[in-house]
Coordinates of C-alpha atoms and ligand atoms in Angstrom, one line a residue:
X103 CA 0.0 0.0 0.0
X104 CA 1.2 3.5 -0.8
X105 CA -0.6 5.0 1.6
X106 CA 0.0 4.9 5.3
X107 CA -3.5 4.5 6.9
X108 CA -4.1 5.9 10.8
X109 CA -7.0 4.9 12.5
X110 CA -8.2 5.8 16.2
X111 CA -8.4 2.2 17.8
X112 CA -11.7 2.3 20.5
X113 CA -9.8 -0.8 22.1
X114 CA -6.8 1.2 22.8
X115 CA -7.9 4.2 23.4
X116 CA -4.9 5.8 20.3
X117 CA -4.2 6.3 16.6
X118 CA -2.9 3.1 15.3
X119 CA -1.1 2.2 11.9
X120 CA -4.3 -0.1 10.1
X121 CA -2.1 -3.7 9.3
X122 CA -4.8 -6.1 8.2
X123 CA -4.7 -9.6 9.3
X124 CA -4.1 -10.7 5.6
X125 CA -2.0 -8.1 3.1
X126 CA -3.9 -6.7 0.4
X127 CA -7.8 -8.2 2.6
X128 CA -9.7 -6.2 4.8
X129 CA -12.3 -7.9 6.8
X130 CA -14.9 -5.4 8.0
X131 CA -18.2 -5.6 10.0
X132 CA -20.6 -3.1 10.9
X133 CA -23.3 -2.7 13.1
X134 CA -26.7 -2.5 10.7
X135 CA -30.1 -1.5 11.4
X136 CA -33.2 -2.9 13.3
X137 CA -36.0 -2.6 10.9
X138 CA -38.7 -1.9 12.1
X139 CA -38.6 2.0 11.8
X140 CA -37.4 3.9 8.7
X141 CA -34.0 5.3 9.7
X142 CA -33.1 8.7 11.1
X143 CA -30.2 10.9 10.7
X144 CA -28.6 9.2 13.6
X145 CA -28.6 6.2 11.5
X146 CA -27.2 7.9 8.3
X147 CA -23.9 8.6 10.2
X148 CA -22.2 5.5 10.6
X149 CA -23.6 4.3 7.3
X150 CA -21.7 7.4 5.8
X151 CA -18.7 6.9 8.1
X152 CA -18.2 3.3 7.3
X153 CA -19.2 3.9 3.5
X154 CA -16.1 6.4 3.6
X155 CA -14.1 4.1 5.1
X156 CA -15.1 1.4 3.1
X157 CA -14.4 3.6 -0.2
X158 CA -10.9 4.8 1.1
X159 CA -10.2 1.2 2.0
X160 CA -11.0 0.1 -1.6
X161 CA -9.6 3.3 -3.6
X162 CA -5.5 2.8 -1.5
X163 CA -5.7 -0.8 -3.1
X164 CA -7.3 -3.1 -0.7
X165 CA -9.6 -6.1 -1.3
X166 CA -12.6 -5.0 1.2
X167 CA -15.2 -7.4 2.5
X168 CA -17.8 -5.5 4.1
X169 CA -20.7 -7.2 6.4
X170 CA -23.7 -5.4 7.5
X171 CA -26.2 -6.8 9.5
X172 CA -29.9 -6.5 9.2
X173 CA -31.1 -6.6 12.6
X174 CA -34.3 -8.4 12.5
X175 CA -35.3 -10.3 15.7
X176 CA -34.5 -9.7 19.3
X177 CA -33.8 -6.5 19.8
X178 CA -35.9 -5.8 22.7
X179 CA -37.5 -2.6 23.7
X180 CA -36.3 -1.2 27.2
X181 CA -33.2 -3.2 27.0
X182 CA -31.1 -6.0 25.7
X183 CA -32.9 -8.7 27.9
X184 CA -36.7 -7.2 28.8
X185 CA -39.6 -6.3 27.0
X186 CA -41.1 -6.9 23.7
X187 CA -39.1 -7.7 20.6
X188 CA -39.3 -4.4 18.3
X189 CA -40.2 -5.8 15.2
X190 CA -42.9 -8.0 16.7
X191 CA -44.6 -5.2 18.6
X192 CA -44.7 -3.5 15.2
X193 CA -46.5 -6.5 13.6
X194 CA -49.1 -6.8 16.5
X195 CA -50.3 -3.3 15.9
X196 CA -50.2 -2.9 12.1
X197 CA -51.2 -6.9 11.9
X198 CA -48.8 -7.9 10.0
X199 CA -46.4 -10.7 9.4
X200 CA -43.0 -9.7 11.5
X201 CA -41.5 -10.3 8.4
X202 CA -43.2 -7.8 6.4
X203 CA -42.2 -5.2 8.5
X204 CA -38.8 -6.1 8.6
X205 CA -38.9 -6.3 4.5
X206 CA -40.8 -3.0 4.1
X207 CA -38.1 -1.5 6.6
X208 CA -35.5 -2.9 5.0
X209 CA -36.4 -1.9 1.6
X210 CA -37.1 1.9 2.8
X211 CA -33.6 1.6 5.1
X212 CA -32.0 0.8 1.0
X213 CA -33.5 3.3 -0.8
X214 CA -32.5 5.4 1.8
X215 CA -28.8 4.2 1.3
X216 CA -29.1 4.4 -2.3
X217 CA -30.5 8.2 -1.8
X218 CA -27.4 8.9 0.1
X219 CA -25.0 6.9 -2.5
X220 CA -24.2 4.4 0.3
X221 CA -22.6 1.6 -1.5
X222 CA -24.0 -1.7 -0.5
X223 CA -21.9 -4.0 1.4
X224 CA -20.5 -6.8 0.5
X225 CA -22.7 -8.9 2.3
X226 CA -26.3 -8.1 4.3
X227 CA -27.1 -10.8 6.8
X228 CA -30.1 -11.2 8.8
X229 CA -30.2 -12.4 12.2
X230 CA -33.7 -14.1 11.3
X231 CA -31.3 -16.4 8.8
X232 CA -28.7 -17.3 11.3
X233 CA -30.1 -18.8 14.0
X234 CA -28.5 -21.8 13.6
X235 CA -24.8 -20.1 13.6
X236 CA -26.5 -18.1 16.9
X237 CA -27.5 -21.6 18.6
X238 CA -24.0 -23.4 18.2
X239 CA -22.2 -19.7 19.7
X240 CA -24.9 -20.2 22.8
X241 CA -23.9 -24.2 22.6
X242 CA -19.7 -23.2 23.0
X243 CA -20.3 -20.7 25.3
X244 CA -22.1 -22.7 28.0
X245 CA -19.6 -26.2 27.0
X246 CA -16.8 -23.5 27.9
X247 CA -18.8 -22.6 31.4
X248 CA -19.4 -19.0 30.8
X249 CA -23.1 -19.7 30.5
X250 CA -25.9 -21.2 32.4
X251 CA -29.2 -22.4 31.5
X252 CA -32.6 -20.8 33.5
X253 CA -36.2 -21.7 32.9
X254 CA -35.3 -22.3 29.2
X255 CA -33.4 -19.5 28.8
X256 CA -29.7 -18.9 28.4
X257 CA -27.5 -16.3 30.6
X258 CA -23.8 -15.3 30.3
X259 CA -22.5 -15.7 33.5
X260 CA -20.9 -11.9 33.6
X261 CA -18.8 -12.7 36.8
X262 CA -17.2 -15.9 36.2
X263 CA -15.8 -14.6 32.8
X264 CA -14.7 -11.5 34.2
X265 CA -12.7 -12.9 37.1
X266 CA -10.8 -15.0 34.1
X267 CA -10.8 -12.1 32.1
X268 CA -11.9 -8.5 31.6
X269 CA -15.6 -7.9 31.1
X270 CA -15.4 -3.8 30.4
X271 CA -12.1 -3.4 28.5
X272 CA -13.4 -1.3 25.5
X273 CA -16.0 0.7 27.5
X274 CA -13.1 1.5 30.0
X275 CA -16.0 0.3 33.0
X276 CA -15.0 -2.4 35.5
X277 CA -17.4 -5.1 36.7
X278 CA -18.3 -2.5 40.1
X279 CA -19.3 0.7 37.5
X280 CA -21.2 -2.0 35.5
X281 CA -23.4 -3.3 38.6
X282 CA -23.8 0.2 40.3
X283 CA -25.0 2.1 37.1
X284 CA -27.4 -1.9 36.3
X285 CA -31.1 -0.8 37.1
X286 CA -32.0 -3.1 40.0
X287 CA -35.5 -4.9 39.2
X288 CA -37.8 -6.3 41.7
X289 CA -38.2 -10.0 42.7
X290 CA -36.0 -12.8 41.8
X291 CA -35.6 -13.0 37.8
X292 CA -33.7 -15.8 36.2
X293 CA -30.5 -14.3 36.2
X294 CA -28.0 -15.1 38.5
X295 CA -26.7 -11.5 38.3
X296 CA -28.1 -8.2 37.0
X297 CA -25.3 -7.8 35.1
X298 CA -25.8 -11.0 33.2
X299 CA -27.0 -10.8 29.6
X300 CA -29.2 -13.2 27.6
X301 CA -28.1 -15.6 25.1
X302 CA -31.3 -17.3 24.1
X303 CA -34.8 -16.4 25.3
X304 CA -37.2 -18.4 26.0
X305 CA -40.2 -17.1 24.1
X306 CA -43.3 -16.5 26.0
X307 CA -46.5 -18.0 24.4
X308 CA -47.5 -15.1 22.7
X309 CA -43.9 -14.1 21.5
X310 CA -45.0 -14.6 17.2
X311 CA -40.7 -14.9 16.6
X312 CA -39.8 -18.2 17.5
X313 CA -37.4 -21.1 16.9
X314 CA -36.5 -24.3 18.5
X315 CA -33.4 -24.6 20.2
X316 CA -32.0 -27.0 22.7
X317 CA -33.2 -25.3 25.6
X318 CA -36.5 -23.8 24.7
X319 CA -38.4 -22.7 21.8
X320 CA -37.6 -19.1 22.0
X321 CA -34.9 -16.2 20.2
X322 CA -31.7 -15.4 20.2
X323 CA -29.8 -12.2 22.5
X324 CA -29.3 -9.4 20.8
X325 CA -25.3 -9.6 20.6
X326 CA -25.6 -13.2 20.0
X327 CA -26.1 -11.9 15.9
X328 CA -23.2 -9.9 15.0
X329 CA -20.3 -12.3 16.5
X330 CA -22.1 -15.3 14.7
X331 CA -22.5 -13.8 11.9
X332 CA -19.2 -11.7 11.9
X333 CA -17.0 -15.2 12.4
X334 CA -19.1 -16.9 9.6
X335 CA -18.3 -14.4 6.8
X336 CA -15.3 -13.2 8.1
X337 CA -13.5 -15.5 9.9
X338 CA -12.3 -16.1 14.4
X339 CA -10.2 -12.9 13.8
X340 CA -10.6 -10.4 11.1
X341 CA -10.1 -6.4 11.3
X342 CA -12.1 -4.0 11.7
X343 CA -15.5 -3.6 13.7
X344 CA -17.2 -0.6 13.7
X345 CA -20.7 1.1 15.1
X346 CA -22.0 4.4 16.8
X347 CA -20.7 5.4 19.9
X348 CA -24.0 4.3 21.8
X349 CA -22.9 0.6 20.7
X350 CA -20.1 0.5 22.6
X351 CA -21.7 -0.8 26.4
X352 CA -23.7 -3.4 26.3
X353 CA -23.6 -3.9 22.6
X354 CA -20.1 -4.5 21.6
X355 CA -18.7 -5.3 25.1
X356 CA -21.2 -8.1 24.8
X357 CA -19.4 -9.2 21.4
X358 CA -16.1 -9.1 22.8
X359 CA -17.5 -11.2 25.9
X360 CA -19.0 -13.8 23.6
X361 CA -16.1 -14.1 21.2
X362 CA -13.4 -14.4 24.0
X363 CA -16.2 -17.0 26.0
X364 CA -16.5 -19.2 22.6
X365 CA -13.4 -19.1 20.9
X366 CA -10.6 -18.5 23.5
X367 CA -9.3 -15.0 22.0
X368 CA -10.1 -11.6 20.7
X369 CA -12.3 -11.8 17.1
X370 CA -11.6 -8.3 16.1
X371 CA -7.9 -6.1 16.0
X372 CA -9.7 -2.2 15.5
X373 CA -12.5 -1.4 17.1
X374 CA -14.1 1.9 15.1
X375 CA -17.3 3.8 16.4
X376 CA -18.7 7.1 15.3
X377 CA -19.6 10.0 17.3
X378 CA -23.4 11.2 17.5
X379 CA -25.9 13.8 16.3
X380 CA -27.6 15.8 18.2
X381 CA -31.0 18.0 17.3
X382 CA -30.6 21.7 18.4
X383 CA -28.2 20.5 21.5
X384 CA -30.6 17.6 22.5
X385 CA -30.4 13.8 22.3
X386 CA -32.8 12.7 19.4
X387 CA -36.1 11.0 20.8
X388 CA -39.4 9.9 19.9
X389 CA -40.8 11.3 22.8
X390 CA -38.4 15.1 21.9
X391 CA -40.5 14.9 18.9
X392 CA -37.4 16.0 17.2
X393 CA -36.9 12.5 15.7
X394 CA -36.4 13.0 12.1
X395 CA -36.4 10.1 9.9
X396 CA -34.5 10.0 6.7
X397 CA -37.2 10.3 4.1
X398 CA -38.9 13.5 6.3
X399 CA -35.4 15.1 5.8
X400 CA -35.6 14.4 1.9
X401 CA -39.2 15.9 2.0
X402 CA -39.0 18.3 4.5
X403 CA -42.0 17.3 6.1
X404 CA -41.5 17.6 9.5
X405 CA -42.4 20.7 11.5
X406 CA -39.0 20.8 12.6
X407 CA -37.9 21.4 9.1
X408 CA -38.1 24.5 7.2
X409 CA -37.2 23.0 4.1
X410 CA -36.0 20.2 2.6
X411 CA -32.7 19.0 2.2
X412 CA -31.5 16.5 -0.8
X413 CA -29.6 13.8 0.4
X414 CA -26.2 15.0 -0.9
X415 CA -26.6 17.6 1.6
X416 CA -26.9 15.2 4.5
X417 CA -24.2 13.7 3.1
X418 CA -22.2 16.5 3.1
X419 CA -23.3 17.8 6.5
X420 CA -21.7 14.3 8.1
X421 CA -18.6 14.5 6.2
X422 CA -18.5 18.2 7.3
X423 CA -17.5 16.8 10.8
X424 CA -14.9 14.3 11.7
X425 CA -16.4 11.2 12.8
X426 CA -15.2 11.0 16.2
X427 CA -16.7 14.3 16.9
X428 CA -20.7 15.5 17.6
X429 CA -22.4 16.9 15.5
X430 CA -25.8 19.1 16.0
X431 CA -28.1 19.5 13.3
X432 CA -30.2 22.5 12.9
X433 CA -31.8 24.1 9.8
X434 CA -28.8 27.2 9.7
X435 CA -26.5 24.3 9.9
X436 CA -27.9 22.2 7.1
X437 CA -28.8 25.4 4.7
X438 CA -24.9 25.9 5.4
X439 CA -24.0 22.1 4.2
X440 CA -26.2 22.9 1.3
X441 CA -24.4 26.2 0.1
X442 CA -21.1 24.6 1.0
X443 CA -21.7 21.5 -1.0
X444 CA -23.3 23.6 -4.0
X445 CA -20.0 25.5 -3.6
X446 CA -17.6 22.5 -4.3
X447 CA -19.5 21.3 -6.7
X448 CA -19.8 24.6 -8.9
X449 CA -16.0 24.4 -8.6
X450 CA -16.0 20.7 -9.7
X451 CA -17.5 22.3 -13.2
X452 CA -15.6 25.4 -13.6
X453 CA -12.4 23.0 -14.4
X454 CA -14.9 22.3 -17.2
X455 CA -15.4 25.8 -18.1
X456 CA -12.0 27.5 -17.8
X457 CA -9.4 27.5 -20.7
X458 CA -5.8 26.0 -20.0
X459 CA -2.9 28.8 -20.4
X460 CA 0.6 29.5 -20.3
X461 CA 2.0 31.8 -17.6
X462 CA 0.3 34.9 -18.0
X463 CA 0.2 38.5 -15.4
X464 CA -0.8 36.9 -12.5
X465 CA -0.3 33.5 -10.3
X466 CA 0.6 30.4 -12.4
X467 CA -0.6 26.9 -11.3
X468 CA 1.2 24.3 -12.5
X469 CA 1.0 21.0 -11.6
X470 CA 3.8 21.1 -8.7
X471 CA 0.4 22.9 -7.0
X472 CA -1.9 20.0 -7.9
X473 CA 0.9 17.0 -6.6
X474 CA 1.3 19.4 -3.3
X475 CA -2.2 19.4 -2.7
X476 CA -2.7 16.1 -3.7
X477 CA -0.4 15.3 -0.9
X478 CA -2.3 17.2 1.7
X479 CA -5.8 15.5 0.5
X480 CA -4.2 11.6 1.6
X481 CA -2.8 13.2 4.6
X482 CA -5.8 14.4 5.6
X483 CA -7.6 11.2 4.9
X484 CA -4.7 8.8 6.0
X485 CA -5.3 10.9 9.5
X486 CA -8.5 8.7 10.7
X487 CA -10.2 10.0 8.0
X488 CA -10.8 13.8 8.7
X489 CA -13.5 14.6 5.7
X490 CA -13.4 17.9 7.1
X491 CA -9.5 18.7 6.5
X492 CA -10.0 17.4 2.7
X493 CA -12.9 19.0 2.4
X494 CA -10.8 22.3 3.2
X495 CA -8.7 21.6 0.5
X496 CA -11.0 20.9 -2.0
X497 CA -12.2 24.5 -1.1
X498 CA -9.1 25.9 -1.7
X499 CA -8.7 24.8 -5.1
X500 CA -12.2 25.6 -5.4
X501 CA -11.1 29.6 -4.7
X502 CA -7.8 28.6 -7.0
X503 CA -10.2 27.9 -10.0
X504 CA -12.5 30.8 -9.0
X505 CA -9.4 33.2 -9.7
X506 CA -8.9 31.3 -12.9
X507 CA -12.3 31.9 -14.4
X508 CA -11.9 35.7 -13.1
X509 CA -8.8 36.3 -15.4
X510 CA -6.5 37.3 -12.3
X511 CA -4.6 33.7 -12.6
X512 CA -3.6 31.2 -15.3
X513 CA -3.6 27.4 -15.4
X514 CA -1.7 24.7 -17.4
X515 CA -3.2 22.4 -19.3
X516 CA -1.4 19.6 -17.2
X517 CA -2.2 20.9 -14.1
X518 CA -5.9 21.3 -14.7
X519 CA -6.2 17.5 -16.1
X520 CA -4.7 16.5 -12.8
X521 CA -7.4 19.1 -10.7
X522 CA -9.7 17.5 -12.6
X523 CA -8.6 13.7 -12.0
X524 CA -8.3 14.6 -8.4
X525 CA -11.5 16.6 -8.1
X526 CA -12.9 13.2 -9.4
X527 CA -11.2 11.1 -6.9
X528 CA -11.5 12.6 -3.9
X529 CA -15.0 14.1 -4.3
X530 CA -16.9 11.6 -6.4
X531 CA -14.9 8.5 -5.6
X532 CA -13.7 8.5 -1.7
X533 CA -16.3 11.4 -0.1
X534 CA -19.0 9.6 -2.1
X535 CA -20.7 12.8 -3.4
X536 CA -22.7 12.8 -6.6
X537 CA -24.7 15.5 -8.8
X538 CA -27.7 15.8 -7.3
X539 CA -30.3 13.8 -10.3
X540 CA -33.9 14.2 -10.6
X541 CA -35.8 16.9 -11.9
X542 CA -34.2 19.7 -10.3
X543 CA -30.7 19.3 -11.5
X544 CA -32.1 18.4 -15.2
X545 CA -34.5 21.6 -15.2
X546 CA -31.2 23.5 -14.1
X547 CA -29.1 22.2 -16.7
X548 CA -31.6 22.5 -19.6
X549 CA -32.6 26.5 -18.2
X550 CA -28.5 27.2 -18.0
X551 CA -28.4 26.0 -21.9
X552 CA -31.6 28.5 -22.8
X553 CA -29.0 31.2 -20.9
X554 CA -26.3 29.7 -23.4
X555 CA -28.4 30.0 -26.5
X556 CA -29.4 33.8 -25.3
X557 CA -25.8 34.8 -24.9
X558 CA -24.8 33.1 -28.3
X559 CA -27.4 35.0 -30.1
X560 CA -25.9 37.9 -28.1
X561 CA -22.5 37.2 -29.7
X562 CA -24.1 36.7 -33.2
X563 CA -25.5 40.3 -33.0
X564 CA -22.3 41.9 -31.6
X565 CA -20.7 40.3 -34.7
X566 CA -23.0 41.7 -36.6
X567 CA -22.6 45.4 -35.1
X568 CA -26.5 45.3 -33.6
X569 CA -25.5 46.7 -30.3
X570 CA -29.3 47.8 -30.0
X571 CA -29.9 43.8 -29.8
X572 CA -26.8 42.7 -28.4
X573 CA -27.3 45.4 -25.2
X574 CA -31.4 43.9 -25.1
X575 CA -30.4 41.0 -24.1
X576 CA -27.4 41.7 -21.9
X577 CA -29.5 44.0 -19.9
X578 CA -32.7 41.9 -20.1
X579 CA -30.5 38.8 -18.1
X580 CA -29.0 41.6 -15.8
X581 CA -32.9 42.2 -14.6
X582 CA -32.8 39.0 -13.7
X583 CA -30.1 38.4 -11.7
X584 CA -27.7 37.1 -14.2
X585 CA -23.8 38.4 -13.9
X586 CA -22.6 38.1 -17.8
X587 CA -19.0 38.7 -18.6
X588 CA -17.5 39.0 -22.0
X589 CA -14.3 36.9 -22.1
X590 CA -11.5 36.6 -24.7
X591 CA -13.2 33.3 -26.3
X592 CA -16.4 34.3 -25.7
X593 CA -19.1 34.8 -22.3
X594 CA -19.1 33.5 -19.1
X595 CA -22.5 33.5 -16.8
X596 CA -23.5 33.3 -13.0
X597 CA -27.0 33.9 -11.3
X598 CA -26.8 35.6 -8.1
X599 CA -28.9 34.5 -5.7
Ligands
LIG218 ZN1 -24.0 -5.5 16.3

């Protein structure tokens, strides 16, 4: 590899060098949805955060295998162990087969992904279709004696693993934080401890999700999914696990419990989780009523909303930030995604529009500028990934190219092939950004070729020496807003907003 990739390590605590496990392979898995919901913003950042990891991964040379779950039975409401399974609460109300919701979810949850050019990963398993892989993890745990069996259901014995070992090492909690901060319930429950977690549930009699096992017809644990499934596609140790911050304790403590329990040793080298977004300061909740779901953002129906935003801007408006830190949405926030995005991308066209030259009166770019700031674009991203330094960059050259199309600087033809190779790369390719399609972008482009066909006809009649006509329609476009400049091969155009 020719680039030398840094990654912040949740496991310990620092930037480490990313070695995979196998040159050339990564082996990735991140946390996916629970469908029964259509996603919200707080799910669009680690899908973008792992998408530009996954795309940075792939474009420095490596072979990526990415898993993404599909969370689709046993995540309970309250917590990991009580209440009712999500999905199936969803079903008893709307009457509906469990797996219809977790289809329609997961067919909104992709066009979502598709909205926000999310590349799919490399492979989407459901919990639902490995319960098998889920009973025989249950099955080593309890042969190792990490686990014990209650009233059909299956518990991992939280103490006896951590006086062989540490239960809490990537949350930074010991065993004592764990118990104090463990709500205590009334009367005695199945579980030996509080702080034990559940394997396999035994499923009540009016529990709809339900498969035999061993022990009782019941469900899997929550964590039992991803370290199946993880170890299946991607081996007893592969290299990178990632998720938001709020997976970190139970969630992927669990994992790291149940892998080390099973299989004797550590599944996964670097541990990755994103940071969270916050609406106007707060925590997003259902009961906030600031809980804004992806497809509201795209609409902008939502009385939180005073607009809509396209999902390039969301896109933009999480790459904004690095992914370690917070971020807080508001409306002034995401109009200012929108007009910095809009702003990188009119620069991505003016290396379209400006004519290559040698050195003329003012600043020369050459292409020792483009391999400089080249350079600075794989720092930025070899640094953890900080979108927001190579976004700075980018804006940079966008001003560059601005100064260009102004006439105060010159270009070489070299140097603006290479712009234009690394304006593809870094914004199309790695930040995952795209022209915004549909009907606005087409209406735009066929209304800026009317402007074109004005201006030409505007040319035509100075040619001509009709300066009557020629002034008509210079003026005429001026009334509306439209900046036109005459340059030495022809006119250039802006609309100022
Ligand atoms: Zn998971």
């Amino acid at each position: 590899m020719e680039q030398k990739l840094i990654i912040y390590n949740t496991l310990s605590r620092k930037k480490e060098e990313f070695k995979p496990i196998t040159p050339g392979r990564v082996g990735m898995y991140v946390c996916g949805p629970t469908v029964y919901g259509d996603a919200h913003l707080g799910h669009a950042r680690p899908a973008i955060t792992f998408d530009l990891l996954f795309r940075y991964l792939t474009h420095i040379g490596y072979k990526v295998r990415y898993v993404r779950n599909i969370t689709d039975v046993g995540h309970l409401e309250h917590d990991a162990d009580e209440g009712e399974d999500k999905i199936a609460k969803k079903a008893r109300i709307e009457q509906l087969e469990p797996m219809e919701v977790a289809q329609y979810y997961t067919n909104r949850f992709h066009q979502a992904m598709d909205a926000l050019n999310v590349l799919p990963p490399s492979i989407e398993p459901h919990a639902t279709g490995h319960i098998i892989e889920q009973i025989e993890l249950v099955k080593e745990i309890l042969d190792n004696g990490y686990a014990y069996e209650s009233q059909g259901s299956v518990y991992f014995d939280v103490n006896k693993y951590n006086h062989d070992h540490h239960y809490g090492k990537l949350s930074g909690r010991n065993l004592e934080d764990v118990i104090n901060n463990s709500r205590e319930l009334d009367g005695t429950g199945e579980k030996h401890h509080q702080v034990d977690f559940a394997l396999w549930k035994c499923a009540q009699p009016q529990h709809i999700m339900r498969w035999p096992s061993p022990w009782s017809d019941g469900f899997p644990g929550w964590h039992c999914e991803c370290t199946a499934m993880g170890r299946k596609y991607l081996g007893n140790h592969f290299d990178i696990h990632g998720g938001g911050m709020d997976l970190i304790f139970p969630h992927h403590e669990c994992e790291i419990a149940q892998a080390v329990a099973s299989q004797g040793s550590d599944m996964v080298n670097y541990w990755m989780h994103n940071n969270m977004i916050t609406i106007n300061g707060q925590k997003m909740g259902k009961s906030l009523n600031n809980f804004i779901t992806l497809p509201q953002f795209f609409s902008g129906e939502h009385e939180a909303l005073t607009q809509a935003y396209s999902p390039m801007t969301i896109r933009f408006f999480i790459l904004q930030a690095h992914y370690r830190s917070t971020v807080d949405f508001s409306n002034e926030a995401l109009q200012a995604s929108e007009k910095g995005l809009s702003r990188l991308m009119d620069g991505m066209k003016t290396i379209d529009q400006i004519t290559a030259a040698e050195k003329g009166t003012g600043e020369h770019f050459d292409l020792p500028y483009v391999d400089e700031l080249r350079t600075k674009c794989y720092e930025a991203m070899n640094d953890d990934l900080n979108s927001p330094i190579l976004i700075s960059h980018l804006f940079d050259a966008c001003r560059v190219l601005n100064t260009v199309a102004d006439h105060k600087a010159t270009i070489s033809a070299a140097a603006l092939d290479a712009l234009r190779e690394l304006f593809h790369t870094f914004v199309l390719d790695i930040l995952g950004l795209r022209p915004e399609a549909g009907s606005n972008s087409a209406r735009e482009e066929a209304f800026g070729k009317v402007v074109d066909m004005l201006l030409e006809q505007r040319m035509a009649a100075k040619a001509a020496k009709d300066w009557t006509t020629s002034d008509r329609i210079r003026d005429s476009l001026a009334a509306l807003g439209f900046e036109v400049k005459d340059t030495k091969d022809g006119f250039s155009w802006k609309l100022n907003k």
